[in-house]
Amino acid sequence: MNDERPERSEITEQLRRERELSEKALNHSTDVIFAFDHDLRITVWNAPAERLTGVNKPHAWGRGVATIPRFFALTGGEASYRRVLAGESLRLPEARFFIEVLGVEAVLEVFLTPLRDASGSVEAGLGIIHDITRYKRVEEALQEHEAKLQESNTRLSRTLEELRTAQEQVAQTEKMVALGTMALGVAHELSNPLMGVMGFVGYARRNPGSPSAGEALGKADQELGRMRDLIKSMLGFARPTEGEITDVPLPVLLQHTLSLIGADLKVRRVEVETDLEEGLPPVRANRSQLEQVLLNLLLNARDALDGEPEKRILVRAWSEDAAVVIEVNDTGPGVPETIRERIFEPFFTTKPLGEGTGLGLSVSRTLVTETGGELSLVSAPGEGARFRIRLRKRDKAVSDSYRAEDETAVAKHTRGRSL
Ligand SMILES: Nc1ncnc2c1ncn2[C@@H]1O[C@H](COP(=O)(O)OP(=O)(O)OP(=O)(O)O)[C@@H](O)[C@H]1O
Ligand SMILES: [Mg+2]
């Protein structure tokens, strides 16, 4: 029996080995691990603790923690140690700590917890310090990256906003220039009814009280109405456009545009013919911008017809699957093959200095594509120019999708009931 009992020396040996093992484990940890007794004296101190403080084990054991001031402060000071020894576990807020031995600053997380004996009373306190520097650095880099992204986003949207404003200004300038080129025609168009008014009023004055005088004044009134409408059109066109997209009835719009430029074309003996398909559906567009586009095409046609023996412009419009197509065709010399690709570029013009800015087509194309449409030159070389505008149709797509939604709702409902 006695033989089976381990020798005292064997037990001591085993204990020594176990102690050695736990010592190794402690030192292999990447975390700082230390322990302290009720007198706040260090009882456990591992290798990372040595590296962090520069205090090695023989110097640490039995030493008061408070005598390593920076470490003591890092781990919460007297108050924290007392709380832990009273049975509380603490997690201190992360802290930056300069490690003198390594010459680097680390970001550390400190945990303090009581160690209890078999009876449950606190016999010591345990501290664990975890290095989160690397994690922190990644986090900071990420935040920095995010901030930069945010900044370039803001810059981008500001640039876009500026671009939009500039674009609006260009469109507005283009309009004023277009109006300027029509001034002669407008003056002419106003002078005709003006002569009429003067004649009728003069007649009424010479024949006061007669029935024909009343008739003359009525006619004068009509002429004045014509003049008022023309002026109203010009003013309406000159007004800056609002960005609203609505359903625009094409015939009305075209008529309005032609009334703007009609006078000018008449003076130049240009014939305008329109051929609009019956029952044309409204198009999705900004009314005033579409008017500007049509006007630009008509003004280009007008200019192209200068000096031509046959001066005709044909405006056609018809409806296709999802689009309404408008074509402006003239009997001018057409666009030479060599510049075909360039005419939509901003500031490209073949007109003499002071006569063209070269912005008409470029602005027009921007305005059309913004509403989901297209503007292109479709004539073959050698024939008069033919420009095509393709615009999204209003109606079916929208109303169909509503109907489809209604049907799904109904289907869902039915299915819900059958379950
Ligand atoms: N109907 C056309 N027939 C022949 N060439 C045309 C026609 N329309 C445009 N072009 C050519 O395309 C060029 C560019 O037209 P765009 O409308 O962009 O500028 P512009 O008419 O020269 O100047 P503006 O800014 O005053 O309109 C014209 O200079 C002309 O050479
Ligand atoms: Mg032009």
mmCIF file with all atom_site columns, N, CA and C in Angstrom, residues 168-207:
data_model
loop_
_atom_site.group_PDB
_atom_site.id
_atom_site.type_symbol
_atom_site.label_atom_id
_atom_site.label_alt_id
_atom_site.label_comp_id
_atom_site.label_asym_id
_atom_site.label_entity_id
_atom_site.label_seq_id
_atom_site.pdbx_PDB_ins_code
_atom_site.Cartn_x
_atom_site.Cartn_y
_atom_site.Cartn_z
_atom_site.occupancy
_atom_site.B_iso_or_equiv
_atom_site.pdbx_formal_charge
_atom_site.auth_seq_id
_atom_site.auth_comp_id
_atom_site.auth_asym_id
_atom_site.auth_atom_id
_atom_site.pdbx_PDB_model_num
ATOM 1   N N  . GLU A 1 168 ? -27.910 75.260  -68.422 1.00 0.00 ? 168 GLU A N  1
ATOM 2   C CA . GLU A 1 168 ? -29.128 76.062  -68.492 1.00 0.00 ? 168 GLU A CA 1
ATOM 3   C C  . GLU A 1 168 ? -28.827 77.448  -69.055 1.00 0.00 ? 168 GLU A C  1
ATOM 4   N N  . GLN A 1 169 ? -27.690 77.991  -68.635 1.00 0.00 ? 169 GLN A N  1
ATOM 5   C CA . GLN A 1 169 ? -27.327 79.326  -69.114 1.00 0.00 ? 169 GLN A CA 1
ATOM 6   C C  . GLN A 1 169 ? -27.067 79.312  -70.616 1.00 0.00 ? 169 GLN A C  1
ATOM 7   N N  . VAL A 1 170 ? -26.365 78.253  -71.072 1.00 0.00 ? 170 VAL A N  1
ATOM 8   C CA . VAL A 1 170 ? -26.084 78.135  -72.506 1.00 0.00 ? 170 VAL A CA 1
ATOM 9   C C  . VAL A 1 170 ? -27.388 78.046  -73.285 1.00 0.00 ? 170 VAL A C  1
ATOM 10  N N  . ALA A 1 171 ? -28.302 77.218  -72.784 1.00 0.00 ? 171 ALA A N  1
ATOM 11  C CA . ALA A 1 171 ? -29.583 77.043  -73.474 1.00 0.00 ? 171 ALA A CA 1
ATOM 12  C C  . ALA A 1 171 ? -30.318 78.381  -73.553 1.00 0.00 ? 171 ALA A C  1
ATOM 13  N N  . GLN A 1 172 ? -30.261 79.131  -72.447 1.00 0.00 ? 172 GLN A N  1
ATOM 14  C CA . GLN A 1 172 ? -30.955 80.411  -72.401 1.00 0.00 ? 172 GLN A CA 1
ATOM 15  C C  . GLN A 1 172 ? -30.322 81.403  -73.381 1.00 0.00 ? 172 GLN A C  1
ATOM 16  N N  . THR A 1 173 ? -28.989 81.436  -73.435 1.00 0.00 ? 173 THR A N  1
ATOM 17  C CA . THR A 1 173 ? -28.299 82.332  -74.354 1.00 0.00 ? 173 THR A CA 1
ATOM 18  C C  . THR A 1 173 ? -28.656 81.978  -75.792 1.00 0.00 ? 173 THR A C  1
ATOM 19  N N  . GLU A 1 174 ? -28.644 80.674  -76.065 1.00 0.00 ? 174 GLU A N  1
ATOM 20  C CA . GLU A 1 174 ? -28.994 80.175  -77.395 1.00 0.00 ? 174 GLU A CA 1
ATOM 21  C C  . GLU A 1 174 ? -30.361 80.717  -77.820 1.00 0.00 ? 174 GLU A C  1
ATOM 22  N N  . LYS A 1 175 ? -31.287 80.693  -76.864 1.00 0.00 ? 175 LYS A N  1
ATOM 23  C CA . LYS A 1 175 ? -32.648 81.142  -77.158 1.00 0.00 ? 175 LYS A CA 1
ATOM 24  C C  . LYS A 1 175 ? -32.668 82.617  -77.529 1.00 0.00 ? 175 LYS A C  1
ATOM 25  N N  . MET A 1 176 ? -31.934 83.399  -76.723 1.00 0.00 ? 176 MET A N  1
ATOM 26  C CA . MET A 1 176 ? -31.936 84.841  -76.978 1.00 0.00 ? 176 MET A CA 1
ATOM 27  C C  . MET A 1 176 ? -31.312 85.127  -78.349 1.00 0.00 ? 176 MET A C  1
ATOM 28  N N  . VAL A 1 177 ? -30.260 84.373  -78.679 1.00 0.00 ? 177 VAL A N  1
ATOM 29  C CA . VAL A 1 177 ? -29.618 84.545  -79.985 1.00 0.00 ? 177 VAL A CA 1
ATOM 30  C C  . VAL A 1 177 ? -30.610 84.208  -81.091 1.00 0.00 ? 177 VAL A C  1
ATOM 31  N N  . ALA A 1 178 ? -31.344 83.089  -80.894 1.00 0.00 ? 178 ALA A N  1
ATOM 32  C CA . ALA A 1 178 ? -32.318 82.675  -81.896 1.00 0.00 ? 178 ALA A CA 1
ATOM 33  C C  . ALA A 1 178 ? -33.357 83.767  -82.112 1.00 0.00 ? 178 ALA A C  1
ATOM 34  N N  . LEU A 1 179 ? -33.825 84.342  -81.003 1.00 0.00 ? 179 LEU A N  1
ATOM 35  C CA . LEU A 1 179 ? -34.814 85.418  -81.104 1.00 0.00 ? 179 LEU A CA 1
ATOM 36  C C  . LEU A 1 179 ? -34.250 86.600  -81.883 1.00 0.00 ? 179 LEU A C  1
ATOM 37  N N  . GLY A 1 180 ? -32.979 86.888  -81.606 1.00 0.00 ? 180 GLY A N  1
ATOM 38  C CA . GLY A 1 180 ? -32.323 87.997  -82.287 1.00 0.00 ? 180 GLY A CA 1
ATOM 39  C C  . GLY A 1 180 ? -32.344 87.816  -83.793 1.00 0.00 ? 180 GLY A C  1
ATOM 40  N N  . THR A 1 181 ? -32.078 86.581  -84.222 1.00 0.00 ? 181 THR A N  1
ATOM 41  C CA . THR A 1 181 ? -32.018 86.361  -85.673 1.00 0.00 ? 181 THR A CA 1
ATOM 42  C C  . THR A 1 181 ? -33.403 86.471  -86.311 1.00 0.00 ? 181 THR A C  1
ATOM 43  N N  . MET A 1 182 ? -34.457 86.442  -85.501 1.00 0.00 ? 182 MET A N  1
ATOM 44  C CA . MET A 1 182 ? -35.799 86.537  -86.073 1.00 0.00 ? 182 MET A CA 1
ATOM 45  C C  . MET A 1 182 ? -36.365 87.950  -86.011 1.00 0.00 ? 182 MET A C  1
ATOM 46  N N  . ALA A 1 183 ? -35.560 88.861  -85.451 1.00 0.00 ? 183 ALA A N  1
ATOM 47  C CA . ALA A 1 183 ? -36.068 90.202  -85.174 1.00 0.00 ? 183 ALA A CA 1
ATOM 48  C C  . ALA A 1 183 ? -36.635 90.898  -86.421 1.00 0.00 ? 183 ALA A C  1
ATOM 49  N N  . LEU A 1 184 ? -35.927 90.715  -87.529 1.00 0.00 ? 184 LEU A N  1
ATOM 50  C CA . LEU A 1 184 ? -36.364 91.379  -88.767 1.00 0.00 ? 184 LEU A CA 1
ATOM 51  C C  . LEU A 1 184 ? -37.766 90.922  -89.148 1.00 0.00 ? 184 LEU A C  1
ATOM 52  N N  . GLY A 1 185 ? -37.928 89.605  -89.147 1.00 0.00 ? 185 GLY A N  1
ATOM 53  C CA . GLY A 1 185 ? -39.225 89.035  -89.512 1.00 0.00 ? 185 GLY A CA 1
ATOM 54  C C  . GLY A 1 185 ? -40.310 89.493  -88.562 1.00 0.00 ? 185 GLY A C  1
ATOM 55  N N  . VAL A 1 186 ? -39.990 89.538  -87.288 1.00 0.00 ? 186 VAL A N  1
ATOM 56  C CA . VAL A 1 186 ? -40.992 89.912  -86.286 1.00 0.00 ? 186 VAL A CA 1
ATOM 57  C C  . VAL A 1 186 ? -41.403 91.374  -86.498 1.00 0.00 ? 186 VAL A C  1
ATOM 58  N N  . ALA A 1 187 ? -40.401 92.224  -86.744 1.00 0.00 ? 187 ALA A N  1
ATOM 59  C CA . ALA A 1 187 ? -40.692 93.642  -86.975 1.00 0.00 ? 187 ALA A CA 1
ATOM 60  C C  . ALA A 1 187 ? -41.625 93.769  -88.170 1.00 0.00 ? 187 ALA A C  1
ATOM 61  N N  . HIS A 1 188 ? -41.337 92.993  -89.194 1.00 0.00 ? 188 HIS A N  1
ATOM 62  C CA . HIS A 1 188 ? -42.151 93.019  -90.402 1.00 0.00 ? 188 HIS A CA 1
ATOM 63  C C  . HIS A 1 188 ? -43.567 92.549  -90.096 1.00 0.00 ? 188 HIS A C  1
ATOM 64  N N  . GLU A 1 189 ? -43.630 91.462  -89.360 1.00 0.00 ? 189 GLU A N  1
ATOM 65  C CA . GLU A 1 189 ? -44.920 90.865  -89.027 1.00 0.00 ? 189 GLU A CA 1
ATOM 66  C C  . GLU A 1 189 ? -45.764 91.811  -88.166 1.00 0.00 ? 189 GLU A C  1
ATOM 67  N N  . LEU A 1 190 ? -45.083 92.612  -87.345 1.00 0.00 ? 190 LEU A N  1
ATOM 68  C CA . LEU A 1 190 ? -45.820 93.557  -86.501 1.00 0.00 ? 190 LEU A CA 1
ATOM 69  C C  . LEU A 1 190 ? -46.228 94.790  -87.300 1.00 0.00 ? 190 LEU A C  1
ATOM 70  N N  . SER A 1 191 ? -45.411 95.155  -88.292 1.00 0.00 ? 191 SER A N  1
ATOM 71  C CA . SER A 1 191 ? -45.706 96.406  -88.998 1.00 0.00 ? 191 SER A CA 1
ATOM 72  C C  . SER A 1 191 ? -46.954 96.269  -89.877 1.00 0.00 ? 191 SER A C  1
ATOM 73  N N  . ASN A 1 192 ? -47.220 95.064  -90.424 1.00 0.00 ? 192 ASN A N  1
ATOM 74  C CA . ASN A 1 192 ? -48.424 94.884  -91.241 1.00 0.00 ? 192 ASN A CA 1
ATOM 75  C C  . ASN A 1 192 ? -49.710 95.190  -90.474 1.00 0.00 ? 192 ASN A C  1
ATOM 76  N N  . PRO A 1 193 ? -49.960 94.477  -89.345 1.00 0.00 ? 193 PRO A N  1
ATOM 77  C CA . PRO A 1 193 ? -51.188 94.798  -88.605 1.00 0.00 ? 193 PRO A CA 1
ATOM 78  C C  . PRO A 1 193 ? -51.199 96.226  -88.071 1.00 0.00 ? 193 PRO A C  1
ATOM 79  N N  . LEU A 1 194 ? -49.990 96.753  -87.795 1.00 0.00 ? 194 LEU A N  1
ATOM 80  C CA . LEU A 1 194 ? -49.910 98.117  -87.278 1.00 0.00 ? 194 LEU A CA 1
ATOM 81  C C  . LEU A 1 194 ? -50.450 99.112  -88.323 1.00 0.00 ? 194 LEU A C  1
ATOM 82  N N  . MET A 1 195 ? -50.034 98.890  -89.571 1.00 0.00 ? 195 MET A N  1
ATOM 83  C CA . MET A 1 195 ? -50.541 99.744  -90.661 1.00 0.00 ? 195 MET A CA 1
ATOM 84  C C  . MET A 1 195 ? -52.062 99.634  -90.721 1.00 0.00 ? 195 MET A C  1
ATOM 85  N N  . GLY A 1 196 ? -52.527 98.380  -90.600 1.00 0.00 ? 196 GLY A N  1
ATOM 86  C CA . GLY A 1 196 ? -53.975 98.129  -90.631 1.00 0.00 ? 196 GLY A CA 1
ATOM 87  C C  . GLY A 1 196 ? -54.674 98.931  -89.541 1.00 0.00 ? 196 GLY A C  1
ATOM 88  N N  . VAL A 1 197 ? -54.156 98.828  -88.331 1.00 0.00 ? 197 VAL A N  1
ATOM 89  C CA . VAL A 1 197 ? -54.774 99.506  -87.182 1.00 0.00 ? 197 VAL A CA 1
ATOM 90  C C  . VAL A 1 197 ? -54.837 101.015 -87.442 1.00 0.00 ? 197 VAL A C  1
ATOM 91  N N  . MET A 1 198 ? -53.716 101.539 -87.937 1.00 0.00 ? 198 MET A N  1
ATOM 92  C CA . MET A 1 198 ? -53.688 102.988 -88.187 1.00 0.00 ? 198 MET A CA 1
ATOM 93  C C  . MET A 1 198 ? -54.755 103.387 -89.205 1.00 0.00 ? 198 MET A C  1
ATOM 94  N N  . GLY A 1 199 ? -54.857 102.567 -90.254 1.00 0.00 ? 199 GLY A N  1
ATOM 95  C CA . GLY A 1 199 ? -55.851 102.827 -91.299 1.00 0.00 ? 199 GLY A CA 1
ATOM 96  C C  . GLY A 1 199 ? -57.267 102.820 -90.731 1.00 0.00 ? 199 GLY A C  1
ATOM 97  N N  . PHE A 1 200 ? -57.589 101.759 -89.988 1.00 0.00 ? 200 PHE A N  1
ATOM 98  C CA . PHE A 1 200 ? -58.948 101.611 -89.450 1.00 0.00 ? 200 PHE A CA 1
ATOM 99  C C  . PHE A 1 200 ? -59.285 102.723 -88.459 1.00 0.00 ? 200 PHE A C  1
ATOM 100 N N  . VAL A 1 201 ? -58.336 103.037 -87.605 1.00 0.00 ? 201 VAL A N  1
ATOM 101 C CA . VAL A 1 201 ? -58.589 104.090 -86.611 1.00 0.00 ? 201 VAL A CA 1
ATOM 102 C C  . VAL A 1 201 ? -58.791 105.441 -87.313 1.00 0.00 ? 201 VAL A C  1
ATOM 103 N N  . GLY A 1 202 ? -57.944 105.708 -88.333 1.00 0.00 ? 202 GLY A N  1
ATOM 104 C CA . GLY A 1 202 ? -58.057 106.948 -89.095 1.00 0.00 ? 202 GLY A CA 1
ATOM 105 C C  . GLY A 1 202 ? -59.438 107.062 -89.734 1.00 0.00 ? 202 GLY A C  1
ATOM 106 N N  . TYR A 1 203 ? -59.896 105.945 -90.314 1.00 0.00 ? 203 TYR A N  1
ATOM 107 C CA . TYR A 1 203 ? -61.213 105.927 -90.965 1.00 0.00 ? 203 TYR A CA 1
ATOM 108 C C  . TYR A 1 203 ? -62.303 106.261 -89.941 1.00 0.00 ? 203 TYR A C  1
ATOM 109 N N  . ALA A 1 204 ? -62.220 105.631 -88.779 1.00 0.00 ? 204 ALA A N  1
ATOM 110 C CA . ALA A 1 204 ? -63.234 105.834 -87.741 1.00 0.00 ? 204 ALA A CA 1
ATOM 111 C C  . ALA A 1 204 ? -63.244 107.273 -87.268 1.00 0.00 ? 204 ALA A C  1
ATOM 112 N N  . ARG A 1 205 ? -62.036 107.876 -87.227 1.00 0.00 ? 205 ARG A N  1
ATOM 113 C CA . ARG A 1 205 ? -61.984 109.259 -86.773 1.00 0.00 ? 205 ARG A CA 1
ATOM 114 C C  . ARG A 1 205 ? -62.620 110.211 -87.787 1.00 0.00 ? 205 ARG A C  1
ATOM 115 N N  . ARG A 1 206 ? -62.388 109.883 -89.074 1.00 0.00 ? 206 ARG A N  1
ATOM 116 C CA . ARG A 1 206 ? -62.957 110.750 -90.123 1.00 0.00 ? 206 ARG A CA 1
ATOM 117 C C  . ARG A 1 206 ? -64.466 110.582 -90.237 1.00 0.00 ? 206 ARG A C  1
ATOM 118 N N  . ASN A 1 207 ? -64.972 109.414 -89.875 1.00 0.00 ? 207 ASN A N  1
ATOM 119 C CA . ASN A 1 207 ? -66.416 109.158 -89.975 1.00 0.00 ? 207 ASN A CA 1
ATOM 120 C C  . ASN A 1 207 ? -67.009 108.827 -88.616 1.00 0.00 ? 207 ASN A C  1
#
